[in-house]
Short mmCIF file of N, CA and C in Angstrom, two decimals:
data_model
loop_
_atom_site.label_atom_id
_atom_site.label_comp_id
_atom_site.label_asym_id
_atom_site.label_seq_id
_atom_site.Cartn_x
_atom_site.Cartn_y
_atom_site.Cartn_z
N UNK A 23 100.26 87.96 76.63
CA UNK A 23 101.43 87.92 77.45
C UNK A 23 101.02 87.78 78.91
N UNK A 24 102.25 86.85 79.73
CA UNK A 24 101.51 87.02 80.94
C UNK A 24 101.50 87.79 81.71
N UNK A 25 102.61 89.22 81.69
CA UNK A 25 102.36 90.00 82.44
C UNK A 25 101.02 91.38 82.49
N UNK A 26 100.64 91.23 80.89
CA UNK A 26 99.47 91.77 80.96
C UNK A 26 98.46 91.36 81.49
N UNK A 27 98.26 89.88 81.32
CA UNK A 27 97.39 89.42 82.35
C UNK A 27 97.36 89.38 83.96
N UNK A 28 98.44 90.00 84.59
CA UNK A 28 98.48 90.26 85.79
C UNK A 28 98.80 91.43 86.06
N UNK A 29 98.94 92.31 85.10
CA UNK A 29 98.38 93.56 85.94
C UNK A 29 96.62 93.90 85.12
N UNK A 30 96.27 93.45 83.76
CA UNK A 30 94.80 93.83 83.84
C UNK A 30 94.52 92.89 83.31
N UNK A 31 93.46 92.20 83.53
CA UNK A 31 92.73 91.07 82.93
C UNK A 31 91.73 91.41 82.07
N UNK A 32 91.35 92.94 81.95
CA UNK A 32 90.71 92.92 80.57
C UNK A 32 91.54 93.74 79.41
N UNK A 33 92.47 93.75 79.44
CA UNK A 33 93.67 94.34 78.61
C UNK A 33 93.57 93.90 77.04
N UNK A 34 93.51 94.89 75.87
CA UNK A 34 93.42 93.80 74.73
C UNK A 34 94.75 94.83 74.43
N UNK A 35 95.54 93.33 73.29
CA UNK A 35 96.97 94.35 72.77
C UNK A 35 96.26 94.87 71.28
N UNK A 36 96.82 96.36 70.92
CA UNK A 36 96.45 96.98 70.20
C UNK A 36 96.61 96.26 68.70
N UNK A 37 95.74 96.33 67.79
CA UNK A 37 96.62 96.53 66.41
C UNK A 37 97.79 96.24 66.11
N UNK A 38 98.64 95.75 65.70
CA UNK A 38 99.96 95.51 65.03
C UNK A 38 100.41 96.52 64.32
N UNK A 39 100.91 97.71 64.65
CA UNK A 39 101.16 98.78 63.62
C UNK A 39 102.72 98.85 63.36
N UNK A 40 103.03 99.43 62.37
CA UNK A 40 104.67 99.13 61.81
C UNK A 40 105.13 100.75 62.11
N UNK A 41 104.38 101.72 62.20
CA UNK A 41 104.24 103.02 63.01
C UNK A 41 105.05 102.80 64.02
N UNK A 42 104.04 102.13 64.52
CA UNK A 42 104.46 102.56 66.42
C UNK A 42 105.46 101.70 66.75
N UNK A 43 106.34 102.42 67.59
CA UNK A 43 107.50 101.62 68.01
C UNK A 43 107.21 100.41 68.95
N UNK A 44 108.13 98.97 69.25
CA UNK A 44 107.89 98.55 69.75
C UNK A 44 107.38 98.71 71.15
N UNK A 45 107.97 99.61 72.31
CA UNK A 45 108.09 100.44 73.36
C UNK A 45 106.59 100.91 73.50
N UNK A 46 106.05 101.84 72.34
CA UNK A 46 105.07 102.83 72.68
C UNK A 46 104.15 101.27 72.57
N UNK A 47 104.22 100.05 71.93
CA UNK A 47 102.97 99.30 71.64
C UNK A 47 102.74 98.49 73.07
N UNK A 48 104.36 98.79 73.56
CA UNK A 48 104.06 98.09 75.10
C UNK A 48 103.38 98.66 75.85
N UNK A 49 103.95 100.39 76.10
CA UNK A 49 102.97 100.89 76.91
C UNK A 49 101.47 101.04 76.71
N UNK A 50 101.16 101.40 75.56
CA UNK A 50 99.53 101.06 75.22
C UNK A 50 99.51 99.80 75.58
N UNK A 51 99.87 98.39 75.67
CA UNK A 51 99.09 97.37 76.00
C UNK A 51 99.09 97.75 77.92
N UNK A 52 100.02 97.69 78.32
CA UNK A 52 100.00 97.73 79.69
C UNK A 52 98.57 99.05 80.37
N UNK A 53 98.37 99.78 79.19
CA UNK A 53 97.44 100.86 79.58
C UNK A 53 96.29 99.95 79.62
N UNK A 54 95.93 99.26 78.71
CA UNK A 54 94.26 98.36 78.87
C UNK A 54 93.65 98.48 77.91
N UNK A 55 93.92 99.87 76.90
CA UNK A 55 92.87 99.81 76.07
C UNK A 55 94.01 100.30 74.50
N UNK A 56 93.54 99.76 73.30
CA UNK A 56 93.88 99.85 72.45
C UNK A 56 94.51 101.62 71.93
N UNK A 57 94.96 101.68 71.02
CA UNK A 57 95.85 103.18 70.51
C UNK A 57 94.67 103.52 69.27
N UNK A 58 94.22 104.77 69.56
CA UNK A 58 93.62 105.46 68.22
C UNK A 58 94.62 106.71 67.68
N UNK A 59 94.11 107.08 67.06
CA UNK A 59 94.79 108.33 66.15
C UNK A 59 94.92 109.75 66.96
N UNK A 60 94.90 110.03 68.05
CA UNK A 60 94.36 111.44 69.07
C UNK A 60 95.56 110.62 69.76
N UNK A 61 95.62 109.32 70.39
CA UNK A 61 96.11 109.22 71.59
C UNK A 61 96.79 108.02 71.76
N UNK A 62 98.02 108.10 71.67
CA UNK A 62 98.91 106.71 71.98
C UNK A 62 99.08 106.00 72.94
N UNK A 63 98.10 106.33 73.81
CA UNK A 63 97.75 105.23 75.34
C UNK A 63 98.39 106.42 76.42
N UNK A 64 98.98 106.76 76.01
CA UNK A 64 100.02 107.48 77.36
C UNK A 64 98.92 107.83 78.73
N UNK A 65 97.64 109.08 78.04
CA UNK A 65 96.66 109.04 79.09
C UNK A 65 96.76 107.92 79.75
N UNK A 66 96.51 106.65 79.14
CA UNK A 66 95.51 106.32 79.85
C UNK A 66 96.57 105.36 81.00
N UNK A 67 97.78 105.13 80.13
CA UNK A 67 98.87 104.93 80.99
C UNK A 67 99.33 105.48 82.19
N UNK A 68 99.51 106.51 81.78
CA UNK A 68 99.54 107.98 83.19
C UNK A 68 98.42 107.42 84.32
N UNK A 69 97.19 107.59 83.97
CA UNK A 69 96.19 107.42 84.63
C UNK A 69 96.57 106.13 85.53
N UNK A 70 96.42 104.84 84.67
CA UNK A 70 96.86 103.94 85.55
C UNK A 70 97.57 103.62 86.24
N UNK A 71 99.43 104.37 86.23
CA UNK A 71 100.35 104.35 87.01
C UNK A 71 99.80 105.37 88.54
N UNK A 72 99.09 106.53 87.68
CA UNK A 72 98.73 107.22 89.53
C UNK A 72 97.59 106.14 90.76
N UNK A 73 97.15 105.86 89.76
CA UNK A 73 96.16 104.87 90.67
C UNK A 73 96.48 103.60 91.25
N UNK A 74 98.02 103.08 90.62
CA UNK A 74 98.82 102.28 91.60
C UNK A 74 99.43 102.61 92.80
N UNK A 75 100.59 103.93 92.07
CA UNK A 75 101.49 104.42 93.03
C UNK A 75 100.42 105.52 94.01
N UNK A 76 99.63 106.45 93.50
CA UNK A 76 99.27 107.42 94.55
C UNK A 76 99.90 108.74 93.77
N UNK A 77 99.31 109.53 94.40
CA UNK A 77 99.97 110.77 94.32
C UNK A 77 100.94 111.18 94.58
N UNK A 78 101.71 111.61 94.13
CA UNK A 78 103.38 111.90 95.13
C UNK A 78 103.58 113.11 95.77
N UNK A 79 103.96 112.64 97.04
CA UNK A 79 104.08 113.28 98.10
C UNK A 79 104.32 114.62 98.39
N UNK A 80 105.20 115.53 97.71
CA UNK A 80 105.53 116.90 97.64
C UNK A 80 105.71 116.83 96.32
N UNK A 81 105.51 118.35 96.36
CA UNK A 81 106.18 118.97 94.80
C UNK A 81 107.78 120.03 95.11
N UNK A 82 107.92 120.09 94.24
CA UNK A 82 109.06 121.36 94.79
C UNK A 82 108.92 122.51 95.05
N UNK A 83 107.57 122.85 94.80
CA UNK A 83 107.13 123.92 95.49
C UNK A 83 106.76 123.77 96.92
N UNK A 84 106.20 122.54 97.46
CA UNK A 84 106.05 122.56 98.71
C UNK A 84 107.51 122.45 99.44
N UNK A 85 108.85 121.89 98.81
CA UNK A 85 109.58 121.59 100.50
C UNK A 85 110.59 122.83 100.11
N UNK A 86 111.04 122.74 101.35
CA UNK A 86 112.02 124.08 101.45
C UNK A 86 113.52 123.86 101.14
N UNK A 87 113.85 125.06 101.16
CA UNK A 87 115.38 124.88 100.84
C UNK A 87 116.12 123.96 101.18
N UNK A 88 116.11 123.83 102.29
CA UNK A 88 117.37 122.70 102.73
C UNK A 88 117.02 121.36 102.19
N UNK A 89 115.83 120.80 101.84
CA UNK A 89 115.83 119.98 101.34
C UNK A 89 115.91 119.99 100.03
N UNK A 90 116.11 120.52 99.31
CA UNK A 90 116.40 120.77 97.80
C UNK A 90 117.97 121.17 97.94
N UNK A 91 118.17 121.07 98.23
CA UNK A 91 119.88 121.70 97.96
C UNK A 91 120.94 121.62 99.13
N UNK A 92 121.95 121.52 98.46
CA UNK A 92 123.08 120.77 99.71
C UNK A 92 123.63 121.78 100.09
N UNK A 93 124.43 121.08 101.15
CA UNK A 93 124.83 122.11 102.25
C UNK A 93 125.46 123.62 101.45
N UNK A 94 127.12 122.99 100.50
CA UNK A 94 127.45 124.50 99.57
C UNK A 94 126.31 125.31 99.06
N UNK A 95 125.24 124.35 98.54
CA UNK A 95 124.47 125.50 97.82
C UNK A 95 123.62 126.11 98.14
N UNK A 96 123.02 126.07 99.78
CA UNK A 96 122.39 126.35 100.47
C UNK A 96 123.05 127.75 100.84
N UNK A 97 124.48 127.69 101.50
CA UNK A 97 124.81 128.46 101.87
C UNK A 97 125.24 129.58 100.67
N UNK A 98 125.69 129.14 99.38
CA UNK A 98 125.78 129.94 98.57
C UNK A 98 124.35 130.93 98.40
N UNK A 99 123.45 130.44 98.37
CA UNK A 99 122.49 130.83 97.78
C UNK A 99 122.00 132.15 98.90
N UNK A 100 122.25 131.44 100.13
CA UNK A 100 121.56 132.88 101.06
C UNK A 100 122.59 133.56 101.20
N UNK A 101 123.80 133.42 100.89
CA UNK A 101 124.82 134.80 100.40
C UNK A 101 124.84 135.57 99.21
N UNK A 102 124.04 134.97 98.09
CA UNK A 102 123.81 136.11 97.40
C UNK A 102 122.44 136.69 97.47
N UNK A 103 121.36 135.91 98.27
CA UNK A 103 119.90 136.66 98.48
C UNK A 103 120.38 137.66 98.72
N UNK A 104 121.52 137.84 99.76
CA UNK A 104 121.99 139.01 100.72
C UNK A 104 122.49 139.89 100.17
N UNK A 105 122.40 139.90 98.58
CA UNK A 105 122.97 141.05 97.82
C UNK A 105 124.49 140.75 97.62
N UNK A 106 125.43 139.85 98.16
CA UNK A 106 126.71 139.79 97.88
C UNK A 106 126.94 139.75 96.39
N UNK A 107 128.57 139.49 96.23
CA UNK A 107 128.90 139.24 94.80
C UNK A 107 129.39 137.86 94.86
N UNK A 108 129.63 137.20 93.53
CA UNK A 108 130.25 136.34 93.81
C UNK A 108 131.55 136.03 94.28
N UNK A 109 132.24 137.19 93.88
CA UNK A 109 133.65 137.30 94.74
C UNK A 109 133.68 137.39 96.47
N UNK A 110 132.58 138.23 96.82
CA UNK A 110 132.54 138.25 97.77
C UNK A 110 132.27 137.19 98.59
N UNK A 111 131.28 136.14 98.10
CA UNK A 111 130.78 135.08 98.50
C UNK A 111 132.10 133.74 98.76
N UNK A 112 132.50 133.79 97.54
CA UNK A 112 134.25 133.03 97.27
C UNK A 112 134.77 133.38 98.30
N UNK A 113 135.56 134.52 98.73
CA UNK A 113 135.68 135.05 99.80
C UNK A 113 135.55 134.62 101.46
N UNK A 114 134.51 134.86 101.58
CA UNK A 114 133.61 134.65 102.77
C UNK A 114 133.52 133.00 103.16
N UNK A 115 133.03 132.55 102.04
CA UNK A 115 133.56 130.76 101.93
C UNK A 115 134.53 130.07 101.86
N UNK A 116 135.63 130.72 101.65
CA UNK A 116 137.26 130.01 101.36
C UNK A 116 137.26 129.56 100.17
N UNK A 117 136.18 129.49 99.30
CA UNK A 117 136.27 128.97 98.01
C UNK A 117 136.60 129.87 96.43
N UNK A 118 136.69 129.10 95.53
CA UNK A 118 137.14 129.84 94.43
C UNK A 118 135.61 130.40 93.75
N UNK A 119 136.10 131.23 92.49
CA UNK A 119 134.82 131.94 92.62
C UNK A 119 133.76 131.06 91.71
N UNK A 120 135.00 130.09 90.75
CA UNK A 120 134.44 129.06 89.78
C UNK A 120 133.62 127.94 90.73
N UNK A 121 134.22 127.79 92.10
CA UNK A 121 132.67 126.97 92.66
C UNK A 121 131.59 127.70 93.06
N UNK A 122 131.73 129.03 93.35
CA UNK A 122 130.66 129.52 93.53
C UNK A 122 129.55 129.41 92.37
N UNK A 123 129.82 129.56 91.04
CA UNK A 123 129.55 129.82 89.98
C UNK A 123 128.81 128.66 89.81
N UNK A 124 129.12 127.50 90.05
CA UNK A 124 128.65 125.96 90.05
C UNK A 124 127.66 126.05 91.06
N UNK A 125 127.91 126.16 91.87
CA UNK A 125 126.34 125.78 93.24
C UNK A 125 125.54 127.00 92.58
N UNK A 126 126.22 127.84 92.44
CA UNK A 126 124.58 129.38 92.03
C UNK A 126 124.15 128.48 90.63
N UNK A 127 124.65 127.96 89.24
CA UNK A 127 123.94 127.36 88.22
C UNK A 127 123.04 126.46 89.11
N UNK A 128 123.81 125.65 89.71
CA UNK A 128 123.00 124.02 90.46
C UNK A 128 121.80 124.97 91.09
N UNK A 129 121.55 125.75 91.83
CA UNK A 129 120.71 126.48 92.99
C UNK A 129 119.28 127.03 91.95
N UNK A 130 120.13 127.62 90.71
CA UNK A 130 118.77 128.19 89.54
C UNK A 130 118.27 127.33 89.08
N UNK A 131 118.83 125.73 88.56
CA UNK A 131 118.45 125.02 87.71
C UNK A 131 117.57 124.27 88.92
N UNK A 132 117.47 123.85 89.70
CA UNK A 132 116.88 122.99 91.02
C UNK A 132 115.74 123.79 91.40
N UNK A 133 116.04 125.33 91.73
CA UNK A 133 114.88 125.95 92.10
C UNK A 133 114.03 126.63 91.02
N UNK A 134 114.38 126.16 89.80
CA UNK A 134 113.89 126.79 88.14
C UNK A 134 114.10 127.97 88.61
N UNK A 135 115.00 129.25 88.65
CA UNK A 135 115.37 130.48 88.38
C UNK A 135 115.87 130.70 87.53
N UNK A 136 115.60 132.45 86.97
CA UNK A 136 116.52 132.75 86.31
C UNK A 136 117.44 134.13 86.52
N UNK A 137 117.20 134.20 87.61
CA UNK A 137 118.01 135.52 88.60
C UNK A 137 118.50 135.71 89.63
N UNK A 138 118.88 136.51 89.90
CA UNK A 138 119.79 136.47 91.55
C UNK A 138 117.99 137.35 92.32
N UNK A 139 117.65 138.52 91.45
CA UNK A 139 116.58 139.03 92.23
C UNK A 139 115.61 137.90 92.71
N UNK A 140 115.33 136.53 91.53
CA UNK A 140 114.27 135.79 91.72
C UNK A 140 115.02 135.03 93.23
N UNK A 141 116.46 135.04 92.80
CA UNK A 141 116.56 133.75 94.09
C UNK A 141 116.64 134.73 95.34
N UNK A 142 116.58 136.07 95.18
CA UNK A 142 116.32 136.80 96.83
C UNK A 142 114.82 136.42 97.55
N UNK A 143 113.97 136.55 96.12
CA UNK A 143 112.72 136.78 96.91
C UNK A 143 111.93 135.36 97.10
N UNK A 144 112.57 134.13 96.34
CA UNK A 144 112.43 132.82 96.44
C UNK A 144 113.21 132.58 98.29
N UNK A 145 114.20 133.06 98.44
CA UNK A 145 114.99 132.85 100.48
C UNK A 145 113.92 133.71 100.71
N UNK A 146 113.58 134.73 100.54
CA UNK A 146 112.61 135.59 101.74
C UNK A 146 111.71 134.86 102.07
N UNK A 147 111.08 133.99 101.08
CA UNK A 147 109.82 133.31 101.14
C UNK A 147 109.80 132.16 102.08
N UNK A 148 110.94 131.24 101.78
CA UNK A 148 111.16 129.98 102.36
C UNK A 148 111.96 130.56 103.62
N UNK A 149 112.41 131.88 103.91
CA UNK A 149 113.16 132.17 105.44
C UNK A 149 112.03 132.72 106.32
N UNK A 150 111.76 132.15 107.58
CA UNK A 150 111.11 133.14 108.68
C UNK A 150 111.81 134.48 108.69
N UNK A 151 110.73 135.11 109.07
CA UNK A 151 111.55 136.76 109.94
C UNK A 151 112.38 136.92 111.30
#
């Protein structure tokens, strides 16, 4: 094919297997080297996509709050670090308590939590003193 030949010129396409889906036989060819029984190319696929693109730039552990999360859920979130409730938070925001309920899911699932304690000491971390 010719696009294997322009991204590797020593690329061989694997075996013909009735196994492997069409898809996985693409990505093993685009990897360079044939599929054995341990390993369906993906390594070596992986491998070759970082060595195009690079490393990527942050993880989500490196950037901070505000860039992970929008303005509601920002502010939701350092109202309940603060020990509030969610009523209270509803409250305090003009909002109902069912959106609160929505930005705090969105805020755990984005910052992988699974607590209000985790998301206090997750703001202490990312807040100066």
């Amino acid at each position: 094919m010719r696009s294997t030949r322009l991204l590797s010129t020593n690329s061989t396409l694997p075996p013909a297997s009735t196994a492997m889906p069409p898809t996985l036989r693409t990505l093993v060819m685009l990897a360079g080297r044939p599929s054995d029984s341990t390993d369906s190319g993906a390594t070596a696929f992986a491998e070759r996509t970082r060595a195009l693109l690079g490393e990527p730039m942050a993880t989500r552990s490196m950037v901070g709050l505000a860039e992970l999360l929008t303005p509601g859920e920002l502010r939701v979130a350092l109202a309940v670090a603060k020990g509030a409730t969610n009523r209270e938070v509803a409250a305090d925001l003009f909002v109902s308590v069912k959106t609160v309920d929505y930005h705090l899911q969105n805020v755990y699932r984005k910052l992988n939590l699974r607590s209000r304690t985790e998301l206090a000491v997750r703001v202490s971390q990312a807040t100066p003193n």
